[in-house]
Amino acid sequence: MFKKGLLFVMLMTAFAFGVVACGGKNTSEPAPAENGGQAPQEGTTGGDATNTEATSLYNANCMACHATDLSGGGNFPNLQNVGAKYDASQISAIITNGRNGMPAFQGKLSADEINVLSEWLSAKK
Ligand code: HEC
């Protein structure tokens, strides 16, 4: 009688522990998202969008003389390393006012567009 009772208590205890163990597993926290909030950081400077805009402005306004790859040719200077020669404000002045065989783009391009082109070219060194 006593032994059966003890066995019963032990079984119930084991069962209770089993339930607690299972409950513990079920309430475990969802795994945190490994890459949550880790978006690529390049967007902070808007680099890609600016590059795309600069390239299309260049293709529409400058490519005819300075070539698709900025290599120039003939009387037209190579712009591939122009950022080593001029800073953005100097390039902006050349684009705005023109120089010798280079036409002025004041009135043809907005100040913003000239700015985008100048920044883009000044990074070419
Ligand atoms: C009609 C042809 C022509 C077009 C179009 C043209 N350029 Fe030029 N560009 C020239 C010539 C010619 C020179 C050289 C001027 C000089 O010798 O003073 C020059 C010079 C430059 C220079 C100075 C390069 C250096 O090494 O001194 C920059 C920067 C430049 N161009 C940017 C541009 C940009 C940006 C555009 C488009 C918005 C553009 N050019 C459109 C003909 C052109």
mmCIF file of C-alpha atoms and ligand atoms in Angstrom:
data_model
loop_
_atom_site.group_PDB
_atom_site.id
_atom_site.type_symbol
_atom_site.label_atom_id
_atom_site.label_comp_id
_atom_site.label_asym_id
_atom_site.label_seq_id
_atom_site.Cartn_x
_atom_site.Cartn_y
_atom_site.Cartn_z
ATOM 1 C CA MET A 1 0.000 0.000 0.000
ATOM 2 C CA PHE A 2 2.637 2.462 1.077
ATOM 3 C CA LYS A 3 4.937 1.464 -1.775
ATOM 4 C CA LYS A 4 2.204 1.879 -4.362
ATOM 5 C CA GLY A 5 1.418 5.336 -2.949
ATOM 6 C CA LEU A 6 5.058 6.369 -3.098
ATOM 7 C CA LEU A 7 5.362 5.116 -6.654
ATOM 8 C CA PHE A 8 2.292 7.120 -7.587
ATOM 9 C CA VAL A 9 3.743 10.273 -6.056
ATOM 10 C CA MET A 10 7.030 9.730 -7.865
ATOM 11 C CA LEU A 11 5.254 9.219 -11.184
ATOM 12 C CA MET A 12 3.188 12.354 -10.651
ATOM 13 C CA THR A 13 6.325 14.281 -9.731
ATOM 14 C CA ALA A 14 8.098 13.057 -12.869
ATOM 15 C CA PHE A 15 5.055 13.964 -14.938
ATOM 16 C CA ALA A 16 4.894 17.412 -13.391
ATOM 17 C CA PHE A 17 8.555 18.020 -14.154
ATOM 18 C CA GLY A 18 7.967 16.861 -17.712
ATOM 19 C CA VAL A 19 5.161 19.374 -18.117
ATOM 20 C CA VAL A 20 7.263 22.161 -16.664
ATOM 21 C CA ALA A 21 10.148 21.249 -18.957
ATOM 22 C CA CYS A 22 7.887 21.305 -22.000
ATOM 23 C CA GLY A 23 6.301 24.553 -20.908
ATOM 24 C CA GLY A 24 9.747 26.039 -20.542
ATOM 25 C CA LYS A 25 10.617 25.144 -24.092
ATOM 26 C CA ASN A 26 7.379 26.505 -25.454
ATOM 27 C CA THR A 27 7.843 29.898 -23.841
ATOM 28 C CA SER A 28 11.407 30.359 -25.121
ATOM 29 C CA GLU A 29 11.888 33.709 -26.817
ATOM 30 C CA PRO A 30 11.636 33.825 -30.600
ATOM 31 C CA ALA A 31 15.124 33.888 -32.068
ATOM 32 C CA PRO A 32 16.151 37.518 -32.694
ATOM 33 C CA ALA A 33 16.383 38.389 -36.377
ATOM 34 C CA GLU A 34 20.065 38.021 -37.167
ATOM 35 C CA ASN A 35 20.232 40.858 -39.687
ATOM 36 C CA GLY A 36 17.502 43.032 -38.267
ATOM 37 C CA GLY A 37 18.207 46.634 -39.191
ATOM 38 C CA GLN A 38 21.453 45.792 -40.940
ATOM 39 C CA ALA A 39 20.540 47.286 -44.293
ATOM 40 C CA PRO A 40 23.486 48.063 -46.587
ATOM 41 C CA GLN A 41 24.996 51.346 -45.423
ATOM 42 C CA GLU A 42 25.762 52.813 -48.850
ATOM 43 C CA GLY A 43 22.449 54.637 -48.970
ATOM 44 C CA THR A 44 23.601 57.182 -46.396
ATOM 45 C CA THR A 45 25.328 59.352 -48.981
ATOM 46 C CA GLY A 46 22.821 58.634 -51.726
ATOM 47 C CA GLY A 47 25.818 57.601 -53.806
ATOM 48 C CA ASP A 48 24.026 55.312 -56.203
ATOM 49 C CA ALA A 49 21.215 57.685 -57.074
ATOM 50 C CA THR A 50 23.684 60.556 -57.549
ATOM 51 C CA ASN A 51 25.870 58.423 -59.785
ATOM 52 C CA THR A 52 22.938 57.455 -61.938
ATOM 53 C CA GLU A 53 21.816 61.068 -62.283
ATOM 54 C CA ALA A 54 25.357 62.265 -63.035
ATOM 55 C CA THR A 55 25.866 59.574 -65.632
ATOM 56 C CA SER A 56 22.666 60.390 -67.454
ATOM 57 C CA LEU A 57 23.421 64.136 -67.348
ATOM 58 C CA TYR A 58 26.896 63.413 -68.657
ATOM 59 C CA ASN A 59 25.572 61.197 -71.442
ATOM 60 C CA ALA A 60 23.072 63.829 -72.514
ATOM 61 C CA ASN A 61 25.343 66.898 -72.332
ATOM 62 C CA CYS A 62 29.027 66.031 -72.244
ATOM 63 C CA MET A 63 29.590 62.676 -73.884
ATOM 64 C CA ALA A 64 29.549 64.064 -77.409
ATOM 65 C CA CYS A 65 32.868 65.819 -76.762
ATOM 66 C CA HIS A 66 34.390 64.027 -73.791
ATOM 67 C CA ALA A 67 33.497 60.462 -74.953
ATOM 68 C CA THR A 68 31.417 57.752 -73.276
ATOM 69 C CA ASP A 69 34.273 56.704 -70.991
ATOM 70 C CA LEU A 70 35.398 60.316 -70.287
ATOM 71 C CA SER A 71 38.572 59.696 -72.287
ATOM 72 C CA GLY A 72 38.039 62.776 -74.473
ATOM 73 C CA GLY A 73 39.984 62.768 -77.708
ATOM 74 C CA GLY A 74 41.291 65.330 -80.162
ATOM 75 C CA ASN A 75 40.842 68.812 -78.654
ATOM 76 C CA PHE A 76 38.619 67.439 -75.934
ATOM 77 C CA PRO A 77 40.347 66.780 -72.643
ATOM 78 C CA ASN A 78 40.229 63.461 -70.843
ATOM 79 C CA LEU A 79 38.099 63.773 -67.668
ATOM 80 C CA GLN A 80 38.938 60.388 -66.151
ATOM 81 C CA ASN A 81 41.238 61.963 -63.531
ATOM 82 C CA VAL A 82 39.846 65.475 -63.604
ATOM 83 C CA GLY A 83 39.177 65.352 -59.828
ATOM 84 C CA ALA A 84 42.936 65.286 -59.248
ATOM 85 C CA LYS A 85 43.244 68.573 -61.152
ATOM 86 C CA TYR A 86 40.198 70.532 -59.978
ATOM 87 C CA ASP A 87 37.886 70.468 -57.005
ATOM 88 C CA ALA A 88 34.110 70.450 -57.352
ATOM 89 C CA SER A 89 33.763 74.239 -57.308
ATOM 90 C CA GLN A 90 36.379 74.692 -60.049
ATOM 91 C CA ILE A 91 34.677 72.061 -62.193
ATOM 92 C CA SER A 92 31.345 73.713 -61.524
ATOM 93 C CA ALA A 93 32.773 77.038 -62.765
ATOM 94 C CA ILE A 94 34.056 75.409 -65.980
ATOM 95 C CA ILE A 95 30.684 73.790 -66.656
ATOM 96 C CA THR A 96 28.731 76.946 -65.800
ATOM 97 C CA ASN A 97 30.857 79.435 -67.751
ATOM 98 C CA GLY A 98 32.516 77.266 -70.355
ATOM 99 C CA ARG A 99 36.133 77.745 -71.373
ATOM 100 C CA ASN A 100 37.629 78.108 -74.849
ATOM 101 C CA GLY A 101 36.100 75.256 -76.875
ATOM 102 C CA MET A 102 33.947 74.152 -73.961
ATOM 103 C CA PRO A 103 30.422 75.593 -74.124
ATOM 104 C CA ALA A 104 28.808 77.267 -71.094
ATOM 105 C CA PHE A 105 26.004 75.260 -69.573
ATOM 106 C CA GLN A 106 24.492 78.109 -67.592
ATOM 107 C CA GLY A 107 20.817 78.195 -68.542
ATOM 108 C CA LYS A 108 21.044 74.754 -70.171
ATOM 109 C CA LEU A 109 21.548 72.878 -66.922
ATOM 110 C CA SER A 110 20.172 73.872 -63.516
ATOM 111 C CA ALA A 111 22.541 74.745 -60.673
ATOM 112 C CA ASP A 112 21.600 71.435 -59.060
ATOM 113 C CA GLU A 113 22.462 69.479 -62.186
ATOM 114 C CA ILE A 114 25.799 71.274 -62.528
ATOM 115 C CA ASN A 115 26.425 70.511 -58.874
ATOM 116 C CA VAL A 116 25.708 66.799 -59.343
ATOM 117 C CA LEU A 117 28.078 66.676 -62.328
ATOM 118 C CA SER A 118 30.796 68.626 -60.496
ATOM 119 C CA GLU A 119 30.682 66.415 -57.417
ATOM 120 C CA TRP A 120 30.730 63.307 -59.580
ATOM 121 C CA LEU A 121 33.679 64.503 -61.665
ATOM 122 C CA SER A 122 35.628 65.778 -58.655
ATOM 123 C CA ALA A 123 35.606 62.204 -57.312
ATOM 124 C CA LYS A 124 37.375 60.983 -60.460
ATOM 125 C CA LYS A 125 41.044 60.919 -59.486
HETATM 126 C C1 HEC B 1 31.215 70.963 -77.553
HETATM 127 C C2 HEC B 1 32.128 70.075 -76.894
HETATM 128 C C3 HEC B 1 32.064 69.981 -75.385
HETATM 129 C C4 HEC B 1 30.971 69.653 -74.612
HETATM 130 C C5 HEC B 1 29.560 69.335 -75.061
HETATM 131 C C6 HEC B 1 31.463 69.620 -73.253
HETATM 132 N N1 HEC B 1 32.785 69.937 -73.196
HETATM 133 FE FE1 HEC B 1 33.927 69.995 -71.540
HETATM 134 N N2 HEC B 1 35.472 70.679 -72.633
HETATM 135 C C7 HEC B 1 35.484 70.861 -74.006
HETATM 136 C C8 HEC B 1 36.741 71.411 -74.408
HETATM 137 C C9 HEC B 1 37.158 71.738 -75.827
HETATM 138 C C10 HEC B 1 37.489 71.596 -73.227
HETATM 139 C C11 HEC B 1 38.883 72.206 -73.101
HETATM 140 C C12 HEC B 1 38.696 73.692 -72.741
HETATM 141 C C13 HEC B 1 40.020 74.389 -72.614
HETATM 142 O O1 HEC B 1 40.996 73.914 -73.187
HETATM 143 O O2 HEC B 1 40.052 75.438 -71.937
HETATM 144 C C14 HEC B 1 36.667 71.112 -72.147
HETATM 145 C C15 HEC B 1 37.074 71.098 -70.825
HETATM 146 C C16 HEC B 1 36.342 70.556 -69.805
HETATM 147 C C17 HEC B 1 36.817 70.450 -68.450
HETATM 148 C C18 HEC B 1 38.187 70.863 -67.940
HETATM 149 C C19 HEC B 1 39.116 69.717 -68.228
HETATM 150 C C20 HEC B 1 40.565 70.036 -67.956
HETATM 151 O O3 HEC B 1 41.318 69.076 -67.806
HETATM 152 O O4 HEC B 1 40.932 71.207 -67.878
HETATM 153 C C21 HEC B 1 35.809 69.879 -67.730
HETATM 154 C C22 HEC B 1 35.812 69.530 -66.254
HETATM 155 C C23 HEC B 1 34.716 69.647 -68.644
HETATM 156 N N3 HEC B 1 35.080 70.063 -69.881
HETATM 157 C C24 HEC B 1 33.519 69.089 -68.267
HETATM 158 C C25 HEC B 1 32.438 69.006 -69.126
HETATM 159 C C26 HEC B 1 31.144 68.598 -68.704
HETATM 160 C C27 HEC B 1 30.768 68.147 -67.299
HETATM 161 C C28 HEC B 1 30.321 68.665 -69.778
HETATM 162 C C29 HEC B 1 28.844 68.415 -69.839
HETATM 163 C C30 HEC B 1 28.027 69.182 -68.934
HETATM 164 C C31 HEC B 1 31.145 69.117 -70.898
HETATM 165 N N4 HEC B 1 32.407 69.306 -70.457
HETATM 166 C C32 HEC B 1 30.669 69.282 -72.175
HETATM 167 C C33 HEC B 1 34.454 70.539 -74.846
HETATM 168 C C34 HEC B 1 33.181 70.179 -74.477
#
